[in-house]
């Protein structure tokens, strides 16, 4: 193989997880060559026979299981490529980085340099600097390609505090179902490391670190949120909750979905100023998907909620 894999070959693209190295550099090069691409994580190992006539492209790292598989099938493969967009093959280049990261680079990249050369891997790099440093390997310089801007996305959010841990856990399966069924939805949630660990396996989830009230008010004023969630489980502590989630969701211009038996139910007219939904996972999944796909409905609900707040503000002023 030279420069690009043959268009007839299946390419097994091996990456730790979806990442910018793959999306900016490797995928555009492979797609331009018309390759048939199978994206694989470290643990996604095909049977050995499937590598016959195939190409394996390793993005930044050489995981041990893939190294063993490649060794067993190398003579039958069409090619092997290692791509790097940092100097991961030189242990000295990571001087000054955190030790844990340096050990990772050494184990998955730098200590594999001799192995890659012994397996006659081609080297793809991202910069002229790397091309010059590894000139003896005759690397291919891969130019980056910008990603297409995301359009039509819907940002769904839940801004519960630590006292809403039960709701945060309850929402996990709901959000998982929504993200799987609608690729245009992104989800935003506030929480610490425990929340990040809970949601880290889901795609398109942003976990925002908790903040003090003045900072949160400024954060809420930032545009770009479409659907706000206010689930509330039937628990003793929740029985004294107030309607402030309705205020927060409405103030940032989002349509709200509220627990039908929760604190906001008295404030919300179902289908007019928000959606009232029983605490059933499927019902919440369906409600979120409904609003995500219906911008005019979202706008009507926002207008209805804003009118409800205006009436309340007027009564207070009187």
GROMACS .gro file of C-alpha atoms in nm:
model
  318
    1UNK     CA    1   0.000   0.000   0.000
    2UNK     CA    2   0.127   0.346  -0.082
    3UNK     CA    3  -0.020   0.681   0.030
    4UNK     CA    4  -0.382   0.561   0.048
    5UNK     CA    5  -0.537   0.216   0.082
    6UNK     CA    6  -0.676   0.059  -0.235
    7UNK     CA    7  -1.044   0.140  -0.280
    8UNK     CA    8  -1.129  -0.231  -0.283
    9UNK     CA    9  -0.988  -0.284   0.067
   10UNK     CA   10  -1.182  -0.276   0.389
   11UNK     CA   11  -1.014  -0.041   0.633
   12UNK     CA   12  -1.030  -0.117   1.004
   13UNK     CA   13  -0.982   0.220   1.168
   14UNK     CA   14  -0.870   0.165   1.528
   15UNK     CA   15  -0.918   0.445   1.781
   16UNK     CA   16  -0.948   0.467   2.157
   17UNK     CA   17  -1.279   0.652   2.115
   18UNK     CA   18  -1.422   0.908   1.866
   19UNK     CA   19  -1.173   1.194   1.856
   20UNK     CA   20  -1.059   1.498   1.654
   21UNK     CA   21  -0.751   1.318   1.517
   22UNK     CA   22  -0.976   1.075   1.334
   23UNK     CA   23  -1.241   1.325   1.227
   24UNK     CA   24  -1.009   1.603   1.105
   25UNK     CA   25  -0.737   1.394   0.943
   26UNK     CA   26  -0.787   1.021   0.899
   27UNK     CA   27  -1.150   0.987   0.797
   28UNK     CA   28  -1.132   1.255   0.524
   29UNK     CA   29  -0.824   1.088   0.373
   30UNK     CA   30  -0.987   0.746   0.372
   31UNK     CA   31  -1.317   0.874   0.240
   32UNK     CA   32  -1.143   1.062  -0.040
   33UNK     CA   33  -0.985   0.733  -0.143
   34UNK     CA   34  -1.326   0.566  -0.153
   35UNK     CA   35  -1.241   0.315   0.118
   36UNK     CA   36  -1.493   0.098   0.300
   37UNK     CA   37  -1.437   0.191   0.664
   38UNK     CA   38  -1.504  -0.001   0.985
   39UNK     CA   39  -1.448   0.215   1.295
   40UNK     CA   40  -1.329   0.005   1.589
   41UNK     CA   41  -1.251   0.074   1.952
   42UNK     CA   42  -0.966  -0.098   2.131
   43UNK     CA   43  -1.189  -0.393   2.228
   44UNK     CA   44  -1.368  -0.426   1.891
   45UNK     CA   45  -1.164  -0.707   1.743
   46UNK     CA   46  -1.273  -0.879   1.421
   47UNK     CA   47  -1.191  -1.244   1.369
   48UNK     CA   48  -0.847  -1.296   1.219
   49UNK     CA   49  -0.983  -1.414   0.884
   50UNK     CA   50  -1.151  -1.078   0.821
   51UNK     CA   51  -0.814  -0.905   0.805
   52UNK     CA   52  -0.720  -1.095   0.490
   53UNK     CA   53  -0.682  -0.831   0.220
   54UNK     CA   54  -0.778  -0.557   0.466
   55UNK     CA   55  -0.593  -0.248   0.590
   56UNK     CA   56  -0.561  -0.153   0.957
   57UNK     CA   57  -0.516   0.216   1.041
   58UNK     CA   58  -0.407   0.281   1.400
   59UNK     CA   59  -0.490   0.631   1.521
   60UNK     CA   60  -0.223   0.752   1.767
   61UNK     CA   61  -0.208   0.431   1.968
   62UNK     CA   62  -0.128   0.060   1.933
   63UNK     CA   63  -0.345  -0.133   2.181
   64UNK     CA   64  -0.203  -0.469   2.287
   65UNK     CA   65  -0.495  -0.680   2.165
   66UNK     CA   66  -0.478  -0.526   1.819
   67UNK     CA   67  -0.100  -0.572   1.810
   68UNK     CA   68  -0.142  -0.945   1.871
   69UNK     CA   69  -0.414  -0.971   1.608
   70UNK     CA   70  -0.209  -0.780   1.350
   71UNK     CA   71   0.097  -0.997   1.414
   72UNK     CA   72  -0.107  -1.310   1.349
   73UNK     CA   73  -0.259  -1.176   1.026
   74UNK     CA   74   0.004  -0.934   0.892
   75UNK     CA   75   0.118  -1.151   0.601
   76UNK     CA   76  -0.242  -1.163   0.470
   77UNK     CA   77  -0.318  -0.791   0.515
   78UNK     CA   78  -0.304  -0.534   0.238
   79UNK     CA   79  -0.146  -0.275   0.461
   80UNK     CA   80  -0.087  -0.122   0.802
   81UNK     CA   81  -0.086   0.250   0.884
   82UNK     CA   82   0.000   0.442   1.201
   83UNK     CA   83  -0.127   0.802   1.220
   84UNK     CA   84  -0.010   1.061   1.472
   85UNK     CA   85  -0.087   1.429   1.516
   86UNK     CA   86   0.140   1.476   1.818
   87UNK     CA   87   0.492   1.344   1.860
   88UNK     CA   88   0.372   1.035   2.042
   89UNK     CA   89   0.651   0.807   1.919
   90UNK     CA   90   0.925   0.993   2.109
   91UNK     CA   91   0.914   0.953   2.487
   92UNK     CA   92   1.128   1.264   2.533
   93UNK     CA   93   0.874   1.484   2.353
   94UNK     CA   94   0.625   1.444   2.640
   95UNK     CA   95   0.864   1.585   2.901
   96UNK     CA   96   0.672   1.817   3.133
   97UNK     CA   97   0.337   1.647   3.073
   98UNK     CA   98   0.156   1.473   3.364
   99UNK     CA   99   0.316   1.139   3.449
  100UNK     CA  100  -0.002   0.941   3.394
  101UNK     CA  101  -0.033   1.079   3.042
  102UNK     CA  102   0.336   1.017   2.971
  103UNK     CA  103   0.302   0.655   3.076
  104UNK     CA  104  -0.003   0.615   2.854
  105UNK     CA  105   0.187   0.758   2.553
  106UNK     CA  106   0.484   0.534   2.622
  107UNK     CA  107   0.277   0.217   2.663
  108UNK     CA  108   0.049   0.272   2.362
  109UNK     CA  109   0.281   0.457   2.123
  110UNK     CA  110   0.649   0.528   2.196
  111UNK     CA  111   0.731   0.173   2.308
  112UNK     CA  112   0.558   0.043   1.993
  113UNK     CA  113   0.783   0.231   1.752
  114UNK     CA  114   1.016  -0.062   1.681
  115UNK     CA  115   0.717  -0.295   1.654
  116UNK     CA  116   0.553  -0.067   1.393
  117UNK     CA  117   0.868  -0.061   1.184
  118UNK     CA  118   0.908  -0.437   1.214
  119UNK     CA  119   0.550  -0.476   1.091
  120UNK     CA  120   0.633  -0.247   0.797
  121UNK     CA  121   0.369   0.007   0.895
  122UNK     CA  122   0.334   0.323   0.692
  123UNK     CA  123   0.351   0.644   0.892
  124UNK     CA  124   0.096   0.922   0.844
  125UNK     CA  125   0.158   1.254   1.020
  126UNK     CA  126  -0.024   1.581   1.060
  127UNK     CA  127   0.246   1.850   1.029
  128UNK     CA  128   0.554   1.933   0.823
  129UNK     CA  129   0.753   1.931   1.148
  130UNK     CA  130   0.669   1.564   1.203
  131UNK     CA  131   0.739   1.492   0.837
  132UNK     CA  132   1.089   1.632   0.875
  133UNK     CA  133   1.160   1.464   1.210
  134UNK     CA  134   1.058   1.122   1.082
  135UNK     CA  135   1.190   1.167   0.729
  136UNK     CA  136   1.370   0.834   0.742
  137UNK     CA  137   1.033   0.662   0.767
  138UNK     CA  138   0.910   0.842   0.452
  139UNK     CA  139   0.587   0.957   0.618
  140UNK     CA  140   0.282   1.082   0.438
  141UNK     CA  141   0.163   1.432   0.535
  142UNK     CA  142  -0.215   1.427   0.585
  143UNK     CA  143  -0.387   1.765   0.560
  144UNK     CA  144  -0.678   1.840   0.796
  145UNK     CA  145  -1.030   1.893   0.663
  146UNK     CA  146  -1.275   2.111   0.860
  147UNK     CA  147  -1.590   1.947   0.987
  148UNK     CA  148  -1.926   2.053   0.852
  149UNK     CA  149  -2.108   2.281   1.094
  150UNK     CA  150  -2.380   2.108   1.294
  151UNK     CA  151  -2.723   2.224   1.186
  152UNK     CA  152  -3.067   2.154   1.319
  153UNK     CA  153  -2.946   2.053   1.665
  154UNK     CA  154  -3.173   2.074   1.966
  155UNK     CA  155  -3.017   2.137   2.307
  156UNK     CA  156  -3.205   1.967   2.588
  157UNK     CA  157  -3.098   2.048   2.943
  158UNK     CA  158  -3.151   1.957   3.304
  159UNK     CA  159  -3.004   2.189   3.566
  160UNK     CA  160  -3.065   2.002   3.887
  161UNK     CA  161  -2.848   2.059   4.194
  162UNK     CA  162  -2.688   1.787   4.407
  163UNK     CA  163  -3.018   1.752   4.595
  164UNK     CA  164  -3.170   1.619   4.270
  165UNK     CA  165  -2.943   1.313   4.257
  166UNK     CA  166  -3.238   1.077   4.220
  167UNK     CA  167  -3.371   1.268   3.921
  168UNK     CA  168  -3.024   1.282   3.765
  169UNK     CA  169  -2.998   0.903   3.789
  170UNK     CA  170  -3.356   0.853   3.670
  171UNK     CA  171  -3.296   1.065   3.361
  172UNK     CA  172  -3.000   0.855   3.244
  173UNK     CA  173  -3.211   0.595   3.062
  174UNK     CA  174  -3.444   0.863   2.925
  175UNK     CA  175  -3.157   1.064   2.781
  176UNK     CA  176  -2.994   0.750   2.645
  177UNK     CA  177  -3.310   0.665   2.452
  178UNK     CA  178  -3.347   1.016   2.317
  179UNK     CA  179  -2.987   1.042   2.199
  180UNK     CA  180  -3.010   0.704   2.030
  181UNK     CA  181  -3.328   0.789   1.842
  182UNK     CA  182  -3.252   1.149   1.745
  183UNK     CA  183  -2.894   1.227   1.640
  184UNK     CA  184  -2.974   1.599   1.636
  185UNK     CA  185  -3.023   1.619   2.013
  186UNK     CA  186  -2.748   1.725   2.251
  187UNK     CA  187  -2.792   1.710   2.627
  188UNK     CA  188  -2.663   1.946   2.893
  189UNK     CA  189  -2.661   1.863   3.262
  190UNK     CA  190  -2.503   2.024   3.568
  191UNK     CA  191  -2.304   1.806   3.804
  192UNK     CA  192  -1.971   1.705   3.947
  193UNK     CA  193  -1.747   1.409   3.875
  194UNK     CA  194  -2.012   1.162   3.986
  195UNK     CA  195  -2.252   1.293   3.722
  196UNK     CA  196  -1.975   1.290   3.461
  197UNK     CA  197  -1.902   0.925   3.541
  198UNK     CA  198  -2.272   0.840   3.518
  199UNK     CA  199  -2.320   1.003   3.175
  200UNK     CA  200  -1.976   0.964   3.018
  201UNK     CA  201  -2.076   0.662   2.808
  202UNK     CA  202  -2.349   0.858   2.629
  203UNK     CA  203  -2.275   1.059   2.313
  204UNK     CA  204  -2.339   1.433   2.284
  205UNK     CA  205  -2.365   1.499   2.659
  206UNK     CA  206  -2.212   1.810   2.815
  207UNK     CA  207  -2.164   1.793   3.193
  208UNK     CA  208  -2.129   2.146   3.333
  209UNK     CA  209  -1.956   2.202   3.664
  210UNK     CA  210  -2.183   2.342   3.939
  211UNK     CA  211  -2.164   2.717   3.989
  212UNK     CA  212  -2.280   2.982   4.233
  213UNK     CA  213  -2.609   3.164   4.175
  214UNK     CA  214  -2.471   3.485   4.012
  215UNK     CA  215  -2.262   3.280   3.769
  216UNK     CA  216  -2.559   3.052   3.696
  217UNK     CA  217  -2.779   3.352   3.612
  218UNK     CA  218  -2.522   3.467   3.355
  219UNK     CA  219  -2.486   3.110   3.226
  220UNK     CA  220  -2.862   3.079   3.184
  221UNK     CA  221  -2.869   3.400   2.980
  222UNK     CA  222  -2.648   3.243   2.711
  223UNK     CA  223  -2.856   3.154   2.403
  224UNK     CA  224  -2.894   2.815   2.243
  225UNK     CA  225  -3.115   2.607   2.475
  226UNK     CA  226  -3.437   2.464   2.338
  227UNK     CA  227  -3.595   2.217   2.582
  228UNK     CA  228  -3.568   2.232   2.961
  229UNK     CA  229  -3.651   1.936   3.185
  230UNK     CA  230  -3.799   1.942   3.534
  231UNK     CA  231  -3.860   1.582   3.646
  232UNK     CA  232  -3.955   1.530   4.009
  233UNK     CA  233  -3.980   1.193   4.179
  234UNK     CA  234  -4.231   1.129   4.457
  235UNK     CA  235  -3.999   1.156   4.756
  236UNK     CA  236  -4.046   1.329   5.092
  237UNK     CA  237  -3.788   1.601   5.028
  238UNK     CA  238  -3.946   1.688   4.693
  239UNK     CA  239  -4.288   1.763   4.840
  240UNK     CA  240  -4.174   2.108   4.950
  241UNK     CA  241  -4.018   2.204   4.616
  242UNK     CA  242  -4.116   2.535   4.457
  243UNK     CA  243  -4.179   2.634   4.094
  244UNK     CA  244  -3.840   2.799   4.029
  245UNK     CA  245  -3.751   2.546   3.756
  246UNK     CA  246  -4.039   2.696   3.555
  247UNK     CA  247  -3.881   3.039   3.600
  248UNK     CA  248  -3.535   2.917   3.496
  249UNK     CA  249  -3.651   2.728   3.188
  250UNK     CA  250  -3.876   3.010   3.069
  251UNK     CA  251  -3.618   3.283   3.131
  252UNK     CA  252  -3.371   3.123   2.890
  253UNK     CA  253  -3.630   3.093   2.613
  254UNK     CA  254  -3.677   2.717   2.627
  255UNK     CA  255  -3.989   2.504   2.621
  256UNK     CA  256  -4.035   2.303   2.939
  257UNK     CA  257  -4.130   1.947   3.020
  258UNK     CA  258  -4.249   1.913   3.380
  259UNK     CA  259  -4.354   1.631   3.611
  260UNK     CA  260  -4.731   1.626   3.606
  261UNK     CA  261  -4.747   1.582   3.984
  262UNK     CA  262  -4.454   1.810   4.066
  263UNK     CA  263  -4.413   2.160   4.202
  264UNK     CA  264  -4.450   2.324   3.860
  265UNK     CA  265  -4.779   2.151   3.771
  266UNK     CA  266  -4.992   2.433   3.914
  267UNK     CA  267  -4.803   2.684   3.699
  268UNK     CA  268  -4.814   2.501   3.370
  269UNK     CA  269  -5.112   2.458   3.143
  270UNK     CA  270  -5.038   2.140   2.952
  271UNK     CA  271  -4.980   2.209   2.583
  272UNK     CA  272  -4.998   2.586   2.636
  273UNK     CA  273  -4.710   2.689   2.862
  274UNK     CA  274  -4.527   2.358   2.877
  275UNK     CA  275  -4.582   1.984   2.873
  276UNK     CA  276  -4.695   1.799   3.185
  277UNK     CA  277  -4.579   1.438   3.178
  278UNK     CA  278  -4.612   1.160   3.437
  279UNK     CA  279  -4.287   1.021   3.574
  280UNK     CA  280  -4.267   0.736   3.328
  281UNK     CA  281  -3.945   0.695   3.132
  282UNK     CA  282  -4.107   0.616   2.798
  283UNK     CA  283  -4.347   0.908   2.833
  284UNK     CA  284  -4.055   1.145   2.895
  285UNK     CA  285  -3.856   1.003   2.605
  286UNK     CA  286  -4.154   1.055   2.373
  287UNK     CA  287  -4.217   1.408   2.502
  288UNK     CA  288  -3.855   1.513   2.450
  289UNK     CA  289  -3.846   1.366   2.100
  290UNK     CA  290  -4.173   1.542   2.019
  291UNK     CA  291  -4.039   1.883   2.116
  292UNK     CA  292  -3.700   1.820   1.957
  293UNK     CA  293  -3.865   1.763   1.620
  294UNK     CA  294  -4.127   2.040   1.640
  295UNK     CA  295  -3.977   2.390   1.655
  296UNK     CA  296  -4.315   2.568   1.607
  297UNK     CA  297  -4.458   2.381   1.908
  298UNK     CA  298  -4.156   2.477   2.115
  299UNK     CA  299  -4.205   2.840   2.022
  300UNK     CA  300  -4.576   2.832   2.115
  301UNK     CA  301  -4.494   2.681   2.452
  302UNK     CA  302  -4.225   2.942   2.518
  303UNK     CA  303  -4.469   3.220   2.433
  304UNK     CA  304  -4.735   3.067   2.658
  305UNK     CA  305  -4.488   3.034   2.946
  306UNK     CA  306  -4.366   3.391   2.904
  307UNK     CA  307  -4.725   3.514   2.909
  308UNK     CA  308  -4.784   3.316   3.229
  309UNK     CA  309  -4.482   3.479   3.392
  310UNK     CA  310  -4.594   3.823   3.274
  311UNK     CA  311  -4.934   3.775   3.441
  312UNK     CA  312  -4.765   3.666   3.761
  313UNK     CA  313  -4.527   3.965   3.756
  314UNK     CA  314  -4.822   4.198   3.703
  315UNK     CA  315  -5.015   4.055   3.996
  316UNK     CA  316  -4.712   4.094   4.223
  317UNK     CA  317  -4.664   4.456   4.114
  318UNK     CA  318  -5.024   4.536   4.200
   0.00000   0.00000   0.00000
